[in-house]
Short mmCIF file of C-alpha atoms and ligand atoms in Angstrom, two decimals:
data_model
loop_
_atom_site.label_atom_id
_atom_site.label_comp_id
_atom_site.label_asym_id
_atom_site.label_seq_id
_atom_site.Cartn_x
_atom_site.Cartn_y
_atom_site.Cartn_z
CA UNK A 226 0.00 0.00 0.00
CA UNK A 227 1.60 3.33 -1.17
CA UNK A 228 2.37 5.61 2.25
CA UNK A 229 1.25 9.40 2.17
CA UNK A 230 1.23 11.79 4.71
CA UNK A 231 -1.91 13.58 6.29
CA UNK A 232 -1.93 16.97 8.51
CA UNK A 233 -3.60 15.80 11.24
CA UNK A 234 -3.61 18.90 13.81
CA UNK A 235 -2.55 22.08 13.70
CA UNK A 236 -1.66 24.79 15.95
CA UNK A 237 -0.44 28.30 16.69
CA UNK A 238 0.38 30.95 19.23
CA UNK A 239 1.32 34.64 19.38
CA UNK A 240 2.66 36.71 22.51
CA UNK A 241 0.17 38.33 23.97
CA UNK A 242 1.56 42.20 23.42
CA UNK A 243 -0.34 43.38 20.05
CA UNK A 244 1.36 46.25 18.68
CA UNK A 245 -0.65 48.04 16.35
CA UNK A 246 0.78 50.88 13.68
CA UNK A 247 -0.17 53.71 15.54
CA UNK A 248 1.58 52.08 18.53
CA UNK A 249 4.66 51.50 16.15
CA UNK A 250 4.49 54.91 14.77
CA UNK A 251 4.59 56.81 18.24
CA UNK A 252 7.61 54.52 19.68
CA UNK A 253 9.06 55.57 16.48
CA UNK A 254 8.44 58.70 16.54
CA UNK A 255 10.43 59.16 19.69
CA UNK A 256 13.35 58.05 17.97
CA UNK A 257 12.55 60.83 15.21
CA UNK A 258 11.64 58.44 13.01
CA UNK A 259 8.76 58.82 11.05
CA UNK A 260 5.93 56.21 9.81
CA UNK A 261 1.95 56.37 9.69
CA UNK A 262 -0.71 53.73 10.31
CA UNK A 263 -1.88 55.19 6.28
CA UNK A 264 1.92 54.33 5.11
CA UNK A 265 1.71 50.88 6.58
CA UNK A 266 -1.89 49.88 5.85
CA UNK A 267 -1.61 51.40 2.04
CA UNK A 268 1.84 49.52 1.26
CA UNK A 269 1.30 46.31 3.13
CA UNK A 270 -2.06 45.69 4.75
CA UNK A 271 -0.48 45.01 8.40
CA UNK A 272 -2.58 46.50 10.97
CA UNK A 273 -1.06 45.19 13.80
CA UNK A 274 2.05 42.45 14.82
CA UNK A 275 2.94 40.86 17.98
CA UNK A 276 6.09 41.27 19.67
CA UNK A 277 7.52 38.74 22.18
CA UNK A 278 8.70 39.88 25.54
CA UNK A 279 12.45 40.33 26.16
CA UNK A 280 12.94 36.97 28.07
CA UNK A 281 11.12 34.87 25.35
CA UNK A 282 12.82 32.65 23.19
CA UNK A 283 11.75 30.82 19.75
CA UNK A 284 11.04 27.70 21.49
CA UNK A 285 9.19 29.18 23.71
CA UNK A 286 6.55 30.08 21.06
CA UNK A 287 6.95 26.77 19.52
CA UNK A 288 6.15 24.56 22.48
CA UNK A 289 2.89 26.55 22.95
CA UNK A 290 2.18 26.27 19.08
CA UNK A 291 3.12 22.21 19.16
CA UNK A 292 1.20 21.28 22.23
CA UNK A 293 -1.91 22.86 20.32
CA UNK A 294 -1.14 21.03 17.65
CA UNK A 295 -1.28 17.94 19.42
CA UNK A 296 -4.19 18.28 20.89
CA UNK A 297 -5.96 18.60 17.65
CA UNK A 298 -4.28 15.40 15.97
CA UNK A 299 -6.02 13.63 19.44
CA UNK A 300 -2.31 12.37 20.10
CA UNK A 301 0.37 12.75 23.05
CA UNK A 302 3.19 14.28 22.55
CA UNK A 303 4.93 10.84 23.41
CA UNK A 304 3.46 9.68 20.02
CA UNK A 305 6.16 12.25 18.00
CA UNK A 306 8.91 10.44 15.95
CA UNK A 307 10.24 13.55 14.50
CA UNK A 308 10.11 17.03 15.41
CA UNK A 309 11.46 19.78 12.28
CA UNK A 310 11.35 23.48 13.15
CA UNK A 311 11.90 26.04 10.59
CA UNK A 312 13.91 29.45 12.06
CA UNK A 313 15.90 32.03 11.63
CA UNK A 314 15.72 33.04 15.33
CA UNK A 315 16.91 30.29 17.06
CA UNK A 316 17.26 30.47 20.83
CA UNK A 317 21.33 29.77 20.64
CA UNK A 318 23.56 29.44 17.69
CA UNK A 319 23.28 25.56 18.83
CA UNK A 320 21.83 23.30 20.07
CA UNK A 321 18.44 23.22 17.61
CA UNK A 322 15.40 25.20 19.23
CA UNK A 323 13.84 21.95 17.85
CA UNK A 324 15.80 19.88 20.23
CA UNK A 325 14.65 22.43 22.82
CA UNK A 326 11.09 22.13 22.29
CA UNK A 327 11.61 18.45 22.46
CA UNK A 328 12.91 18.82 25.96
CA UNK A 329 9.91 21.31 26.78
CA UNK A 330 7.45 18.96 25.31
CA UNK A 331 8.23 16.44 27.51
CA UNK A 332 9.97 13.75 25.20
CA UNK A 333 13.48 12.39 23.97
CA UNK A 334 14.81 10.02 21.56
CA UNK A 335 12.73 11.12 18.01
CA UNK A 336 15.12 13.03 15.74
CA UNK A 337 14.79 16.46 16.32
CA UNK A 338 16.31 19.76 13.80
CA UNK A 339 15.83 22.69 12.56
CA UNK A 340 15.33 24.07 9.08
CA UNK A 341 16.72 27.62 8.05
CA UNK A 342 15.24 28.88 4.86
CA UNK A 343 13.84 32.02 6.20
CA UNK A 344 10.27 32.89 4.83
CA UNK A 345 10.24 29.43 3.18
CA UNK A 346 11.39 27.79 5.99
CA UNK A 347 7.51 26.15 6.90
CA UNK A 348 7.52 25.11 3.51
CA UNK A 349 11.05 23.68 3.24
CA UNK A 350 10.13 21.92 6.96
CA UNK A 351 7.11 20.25 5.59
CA UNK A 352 7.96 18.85 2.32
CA UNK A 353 11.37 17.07 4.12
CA UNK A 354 9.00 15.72 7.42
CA UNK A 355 6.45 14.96 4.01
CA UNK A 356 9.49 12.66 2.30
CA UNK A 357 10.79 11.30 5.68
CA UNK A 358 6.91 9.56 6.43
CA UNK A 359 6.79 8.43 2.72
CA UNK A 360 10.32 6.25 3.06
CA UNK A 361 9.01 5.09 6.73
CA UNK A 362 11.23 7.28 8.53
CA UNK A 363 8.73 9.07 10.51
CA UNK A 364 5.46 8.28 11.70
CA UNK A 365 3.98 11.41 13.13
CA UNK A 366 5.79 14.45 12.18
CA UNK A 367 5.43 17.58 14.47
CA UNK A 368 6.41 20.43 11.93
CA UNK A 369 6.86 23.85 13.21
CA UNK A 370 7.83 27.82 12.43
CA UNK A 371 8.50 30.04 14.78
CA UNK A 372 10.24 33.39 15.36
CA UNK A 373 11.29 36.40 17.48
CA UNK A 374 11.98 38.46 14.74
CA UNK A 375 11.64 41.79 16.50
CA UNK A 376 14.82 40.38 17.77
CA UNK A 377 16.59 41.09 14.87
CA UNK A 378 14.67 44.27 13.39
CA UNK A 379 16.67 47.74 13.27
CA UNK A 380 14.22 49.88 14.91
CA UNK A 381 15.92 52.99 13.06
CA UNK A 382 14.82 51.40 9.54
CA UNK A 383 11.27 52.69 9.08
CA UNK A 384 11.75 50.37 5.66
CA UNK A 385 11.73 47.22 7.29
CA UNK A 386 10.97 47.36 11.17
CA UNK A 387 6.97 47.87 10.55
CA UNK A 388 6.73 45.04 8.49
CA UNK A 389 7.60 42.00 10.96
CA UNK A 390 6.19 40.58 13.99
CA UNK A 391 6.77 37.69 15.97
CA UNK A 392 4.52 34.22 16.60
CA UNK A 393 4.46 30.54 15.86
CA UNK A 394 2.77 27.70 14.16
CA UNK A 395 2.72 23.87 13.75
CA UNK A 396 1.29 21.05 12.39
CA UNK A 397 1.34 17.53 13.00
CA UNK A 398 2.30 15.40 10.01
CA UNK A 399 1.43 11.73 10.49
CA UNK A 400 1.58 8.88 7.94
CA UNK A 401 -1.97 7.71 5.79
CA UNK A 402 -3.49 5.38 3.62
CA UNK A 403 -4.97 8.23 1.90
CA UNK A 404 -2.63 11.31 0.17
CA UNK A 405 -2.83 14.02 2.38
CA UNK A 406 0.62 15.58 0.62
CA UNK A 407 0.00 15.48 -2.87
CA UNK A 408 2.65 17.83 -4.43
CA UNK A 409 5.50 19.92 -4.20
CA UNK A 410 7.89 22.03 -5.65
CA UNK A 411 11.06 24.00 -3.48
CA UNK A 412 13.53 26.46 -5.09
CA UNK A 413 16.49 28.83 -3.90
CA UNK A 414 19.21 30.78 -5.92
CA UNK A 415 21.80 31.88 -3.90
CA UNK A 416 22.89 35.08 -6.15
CA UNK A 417 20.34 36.70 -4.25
CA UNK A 418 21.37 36.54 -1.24
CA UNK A 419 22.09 40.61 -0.76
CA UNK A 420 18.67 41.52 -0.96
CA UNK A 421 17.27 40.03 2.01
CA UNK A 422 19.96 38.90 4.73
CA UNK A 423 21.20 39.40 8.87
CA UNK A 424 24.49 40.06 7.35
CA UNK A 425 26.38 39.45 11.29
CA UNK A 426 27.30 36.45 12.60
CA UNK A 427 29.19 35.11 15.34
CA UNK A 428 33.13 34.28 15.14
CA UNK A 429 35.19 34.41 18.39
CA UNK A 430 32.97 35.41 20.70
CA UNK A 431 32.40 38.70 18.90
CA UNK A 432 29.30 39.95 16.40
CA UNK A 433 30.86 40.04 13.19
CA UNK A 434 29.34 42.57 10.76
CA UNK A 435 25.47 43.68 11.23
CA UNK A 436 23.35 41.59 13.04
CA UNK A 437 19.92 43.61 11.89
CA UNK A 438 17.58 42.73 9.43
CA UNK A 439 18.60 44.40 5.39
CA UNK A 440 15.89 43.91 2.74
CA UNK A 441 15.54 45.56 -0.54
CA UNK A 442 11.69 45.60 -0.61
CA UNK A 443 11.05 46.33 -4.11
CA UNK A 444 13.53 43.79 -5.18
CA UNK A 445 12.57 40.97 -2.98
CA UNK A 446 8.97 42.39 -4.03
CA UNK A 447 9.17 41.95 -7.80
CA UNK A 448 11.04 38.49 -7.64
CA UNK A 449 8.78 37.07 -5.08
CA UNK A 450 5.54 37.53 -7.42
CA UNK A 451 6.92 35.95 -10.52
CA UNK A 452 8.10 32.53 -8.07
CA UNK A 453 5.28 32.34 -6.38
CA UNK A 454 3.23 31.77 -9.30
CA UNK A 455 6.05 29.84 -10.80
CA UNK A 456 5.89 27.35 -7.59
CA UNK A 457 2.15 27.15 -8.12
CA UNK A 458 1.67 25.89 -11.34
CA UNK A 459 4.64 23.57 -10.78
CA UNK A 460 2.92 21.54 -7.97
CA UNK A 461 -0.72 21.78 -9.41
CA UNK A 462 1.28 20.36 -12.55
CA UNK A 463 2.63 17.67 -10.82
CA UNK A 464 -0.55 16.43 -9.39
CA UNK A 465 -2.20 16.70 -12.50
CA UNK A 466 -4.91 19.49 -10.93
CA UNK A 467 -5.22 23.18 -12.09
CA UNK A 468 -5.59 26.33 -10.18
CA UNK A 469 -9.64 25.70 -10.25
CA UNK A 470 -8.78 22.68 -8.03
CA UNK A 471 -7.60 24.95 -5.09
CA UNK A 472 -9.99 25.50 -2.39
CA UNK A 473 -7.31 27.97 -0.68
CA UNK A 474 -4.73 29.59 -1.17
CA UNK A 475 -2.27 30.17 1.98
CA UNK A 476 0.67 32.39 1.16
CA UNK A 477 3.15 33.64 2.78
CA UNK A 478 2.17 37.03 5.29
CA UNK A 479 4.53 39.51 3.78
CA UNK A 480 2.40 41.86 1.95
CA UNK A 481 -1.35 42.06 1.25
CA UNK A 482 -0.24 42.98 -2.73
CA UNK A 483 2.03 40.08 -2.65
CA UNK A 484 -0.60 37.83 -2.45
CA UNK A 485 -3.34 39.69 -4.60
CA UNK A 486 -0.87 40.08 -7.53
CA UNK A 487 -0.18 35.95 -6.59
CA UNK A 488 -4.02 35.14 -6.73
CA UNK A 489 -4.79 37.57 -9.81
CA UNK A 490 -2.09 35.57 -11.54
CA UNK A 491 -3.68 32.50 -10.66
CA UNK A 492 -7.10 33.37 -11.31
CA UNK A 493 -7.94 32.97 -7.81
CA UNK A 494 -10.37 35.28 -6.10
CA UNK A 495 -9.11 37.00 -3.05
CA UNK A 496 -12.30 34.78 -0.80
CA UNK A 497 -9.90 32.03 -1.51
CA UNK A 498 -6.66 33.54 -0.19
CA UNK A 499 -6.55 33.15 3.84
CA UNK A 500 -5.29 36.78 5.14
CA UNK A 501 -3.83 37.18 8.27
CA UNK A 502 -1.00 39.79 7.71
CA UNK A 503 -3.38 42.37 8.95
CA UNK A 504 -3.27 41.04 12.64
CA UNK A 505 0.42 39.04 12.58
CA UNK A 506 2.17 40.83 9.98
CA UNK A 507 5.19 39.30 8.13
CA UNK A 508 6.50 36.49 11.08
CA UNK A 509 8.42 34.89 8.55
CA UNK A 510 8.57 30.90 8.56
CA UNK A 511 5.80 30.99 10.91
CA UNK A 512 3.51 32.83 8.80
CA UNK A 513 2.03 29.84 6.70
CA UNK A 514 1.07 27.73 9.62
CA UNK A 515 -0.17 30.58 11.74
CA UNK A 516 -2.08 31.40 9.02
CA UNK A 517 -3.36 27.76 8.57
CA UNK A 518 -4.12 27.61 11.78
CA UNK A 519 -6.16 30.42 12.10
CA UNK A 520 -8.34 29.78 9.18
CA UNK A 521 -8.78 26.05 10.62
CA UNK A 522 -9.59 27.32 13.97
CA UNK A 523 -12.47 30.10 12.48
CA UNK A 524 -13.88 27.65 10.49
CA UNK A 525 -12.62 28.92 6.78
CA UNK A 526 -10.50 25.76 5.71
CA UNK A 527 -12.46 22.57 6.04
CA UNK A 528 -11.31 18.80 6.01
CA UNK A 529 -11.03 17.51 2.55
CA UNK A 530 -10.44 20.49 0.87
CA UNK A 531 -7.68 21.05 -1.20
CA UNK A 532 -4.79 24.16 -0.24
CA UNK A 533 -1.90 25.42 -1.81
CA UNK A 534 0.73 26.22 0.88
CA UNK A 535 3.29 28.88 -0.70
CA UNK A 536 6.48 30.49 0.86
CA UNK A 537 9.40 33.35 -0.41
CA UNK A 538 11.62 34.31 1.38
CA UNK A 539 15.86 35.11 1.82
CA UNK A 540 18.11 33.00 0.29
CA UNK A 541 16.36 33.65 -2.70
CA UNK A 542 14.31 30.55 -1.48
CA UNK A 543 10.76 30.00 -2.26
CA UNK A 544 8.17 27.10 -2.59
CA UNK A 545 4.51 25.48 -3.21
CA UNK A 546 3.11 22.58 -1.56
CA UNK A 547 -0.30 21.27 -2.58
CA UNK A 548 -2.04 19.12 0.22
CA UNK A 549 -5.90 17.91 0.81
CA UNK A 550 -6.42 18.48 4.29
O1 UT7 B 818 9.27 37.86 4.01
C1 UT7 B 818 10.18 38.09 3.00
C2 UT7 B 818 9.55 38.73 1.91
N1 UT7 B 818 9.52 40.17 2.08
C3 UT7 B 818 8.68 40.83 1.32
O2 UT7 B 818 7.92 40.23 0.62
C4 UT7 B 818 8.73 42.33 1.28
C5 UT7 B 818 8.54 42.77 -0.13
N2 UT7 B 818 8.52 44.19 -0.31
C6 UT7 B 818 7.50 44.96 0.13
O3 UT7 B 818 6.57 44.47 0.74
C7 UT7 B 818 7.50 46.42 -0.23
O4 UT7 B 818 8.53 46.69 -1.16
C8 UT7 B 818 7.68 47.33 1.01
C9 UT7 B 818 6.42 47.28 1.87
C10 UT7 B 818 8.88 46.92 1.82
C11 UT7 B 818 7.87 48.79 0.56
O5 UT7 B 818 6.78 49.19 -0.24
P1 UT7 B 818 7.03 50.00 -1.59
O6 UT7 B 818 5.71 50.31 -2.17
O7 UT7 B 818 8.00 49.20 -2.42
O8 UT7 B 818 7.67 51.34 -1.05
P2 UT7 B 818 9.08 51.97 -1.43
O9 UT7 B 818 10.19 51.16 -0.87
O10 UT7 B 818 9.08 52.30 -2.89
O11 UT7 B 818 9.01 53.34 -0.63
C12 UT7 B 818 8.10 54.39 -1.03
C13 UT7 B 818 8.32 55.58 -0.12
C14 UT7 B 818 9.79 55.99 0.00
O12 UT7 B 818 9.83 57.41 0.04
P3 UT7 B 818 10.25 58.23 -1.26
O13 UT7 B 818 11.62 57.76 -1.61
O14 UT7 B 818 9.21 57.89 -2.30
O15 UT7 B 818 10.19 59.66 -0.77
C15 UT7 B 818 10.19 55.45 1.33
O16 UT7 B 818 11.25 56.18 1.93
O17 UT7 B 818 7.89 55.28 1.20
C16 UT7 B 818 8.92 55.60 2.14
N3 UT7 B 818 8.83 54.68 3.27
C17 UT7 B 818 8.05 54.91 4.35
N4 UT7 B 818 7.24 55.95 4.66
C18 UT7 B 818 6.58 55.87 5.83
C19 UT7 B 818 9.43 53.48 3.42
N5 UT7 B 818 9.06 52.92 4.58
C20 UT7 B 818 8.21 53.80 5.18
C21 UT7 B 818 7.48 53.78 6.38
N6 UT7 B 818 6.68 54.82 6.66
N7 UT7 B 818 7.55 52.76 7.24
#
C-alpha cells in the first residue's frame, strides 16, 4: 500500500503584546523616526504584529504552538517520531530550538532539527517531514515555524521594522493510507542573497558585521511575485490538478499585494486567499502555519479540501506545496 502523509492537527500561538501601527508609529516617533498607520496599511495591509517579551525565546513560542497542535491530531506528545522546526531566530547558535522544544514537550529520543530557509522555511520543513513519512522514517511528524523576529529588526529602519512581527505555528504530520501531501515544488538561488539577509554572525565570541535585518523591498517584491506563481503551477502540474482545483490559497504574510498580484495571476479570487497579515504581519517561517491555523480554527479551511501552501523568502528561497487536508 503506497504511504502518504496527512496533517492531522494544527496549531499556533502569538505573545500576547499586540502592537498596532499607531503604537509603532509613536515609539518611532520618539526616535525621530517617522511612519503612519496610512503608510503601513496602504503599502502592506499590516494592521497590527505581535512582539515577544524580552525573556522569550523561539522555542518558547513553539512549544505553545506544538502542544496545540497535538491536541488537535487527538495524540500525546509521546506519540512524536520527528520534530522539524523552521527558524531564523533560534534560541542559541546551537543546540536546535527543535531539540529544545523536544525537551519542553516532555519527550526524547525522536530526531529532532531545525530548518533555516527564512520565509520558506515552513515550507522547506514540511515537504522534508512529508518525504521522511513516505520512506518510513517518521510516523507522526510535528512540523513547526517560529520566530522572534523583532529580535533582529533595526528599529531605526522605518523600511523594514513595521513590516515584521513575531509568533508561531505547527502542524502535525502523520503517515496515511490516503494522500494528504500530494505535491511539491522547493527552489532557492543563492545570487540573491544581498537583498534580504542578517548580514552578522558570530566568530570568536564577537558579532561580526550587522546583526539587523537588510531587505531591498522592491527587489525581494518583484522576484517574489513571478516565483510564487512559478511554484504554483509547478505543484498543481505535478498532481495533475489546475488552479480551479484549489480551495485555498495560503501564502506567505509579507504583503497584502504580494498575495493579490499571486491570486490575480492564478485566477484565484481573493475569498480564496486566507489573510492574516493584517493582525500578525510578516512572522516569517511561521507565517504559513499561523495562518493555517487560524483559518482552521475560524472555520474557513475545512477537512477535505484542497490548499496550496506557498512560501518566499531570503536566500532567494521559495516554494509550493499542494495538500488535501
Ligand atoms: O518575508 C520576506 C519577503 N519580504 C517581502 O515580501 C517584502 C517585499 N517588499 C514589500 O513588501 C515592499 O517593497 C515594502 C512594503 C517593503 C515597501 O513598499 P514600496 O511600495 O515598495 O515602497 P518603497 O520602498 O518604494 O518606498 C516608497 C516611499 C519611499 O519614500 P520616497 O523615496 O518615495 O520619498 C520610502 O522612503 O515610502 C517611504 N517609506 C516609508 N514611509 C513611511 C518606506 N518605509 C516607510 C514607512 N513609513 N515605514
Amino acid at each position: 500500500m503506497t504511504r502518504y502523509s496527512r496533517i492531522t492537527g494544527t496549531g499556533s500561538y502569538l505573545p500576547p503584546r499586540r502592537v498596532t501601527n499607531a503604537d509603532l508609529a509613536s515609539e518611532l516617533a520618539a526616535r525621530g523616526i517617522e511612519t503612519s498607520d496610512q503608510w503601513i496599511v496602504e503599502r502592506t495591509g499590516i494592521r497590527a504584529r505581535h512582539f515577544a517579551g524580552p525573556d522569550v525565546t523561539t522555542s518558547d513560542l513553539a512549544v505553545q504552538a506544538a502542544r496545540h497542535a497535538i491536541e488537535a491530531a487527538g495524540i500525546a506528545a509521546g506519540d512524536i517520531d520527528l520534530i522539524i522546526l523552521a527558524t531564523s531566530t533560534p534560541d542559541m547558535v546551537f543546540p536546535s530550538a527543535a531539540c529544545i522544544v523536544q525537551n519542553k514537550l516532555g519527550i526524547a529520543g525522536c530526531a529532532a532539527f531545525d530548518v533555516q530557509a527564512v520565509c520558506s522555511g515552513f515550507v522547506y520543513a514540511l515537504v522534508i517531514a512529508d518525504s521522511m513519512i513516505k520512506t518510513g522514517a517518521a510516523s507522526k511528524a510535528l512540523v513547526i515555524g517560529a520566530e522572534v523576529f523583532s529580535r533582529i529588526l533595526d528599529f531605526n529602519d522605518r523600511t523594514t521594522c513595521v513590516l515584521f512581527g513575531d509568533g508561531a505555528g505547527a502542524v502535525v504530520l502523520e503517515a496515511s493510507d490516503t494522500p494528504g501531501i500530494l505535491s511539491s515544488d522547493l527552489h532557492a538561488d543563492g545570487k540573491h542573497v544581498g537583498i534580504l539577509c542578517v548580514p552578522g554572525t558570530v566568530s570568536g565570541g564577537q558579532v561580526l558585521g550587522d546583526p539587523l535585518l537588510k531587505m531591498d523591498g522592491q527587489a525581494v517584491f518583484k522576484l517574489a511575485v513571478g516565483v510564487l506563481e512559478d511554484a504554483a503551477r509547478a505543484a498543481l502540474a505535478k498532481a495533475g490538478k489546475t488552479a480551479a482545483d484549489i480551495d485555498w490559497l495560503v501564502p506567505h504574510q509579507a504583503n497584502i499585494r504580494i498575495m493579490q498580484s499571486t491570486a490575480k495571476r492564478l485566477k484565484l479570487p481573493m475569498n480564496k486567499v486566507v489573510v492574516t497579515v493584517d493582525e500578525h504581519g510578516n512572522t516569517s517561517a511561521a507565517s504559513i502555519p499561523l495562518a493555517l491555523d487560524a483559518a482552521v480554527r475560524s472555520g474557513k479551511v475545512k477537512h477535505g479540501e484542497t490548499l496550496m501552501l506557498e512560501g518566499v523568502g531570503g536566500g532567494f528561497t521559495w516554494g509550493a506545496v499542494l495538500l488535501d487536508f
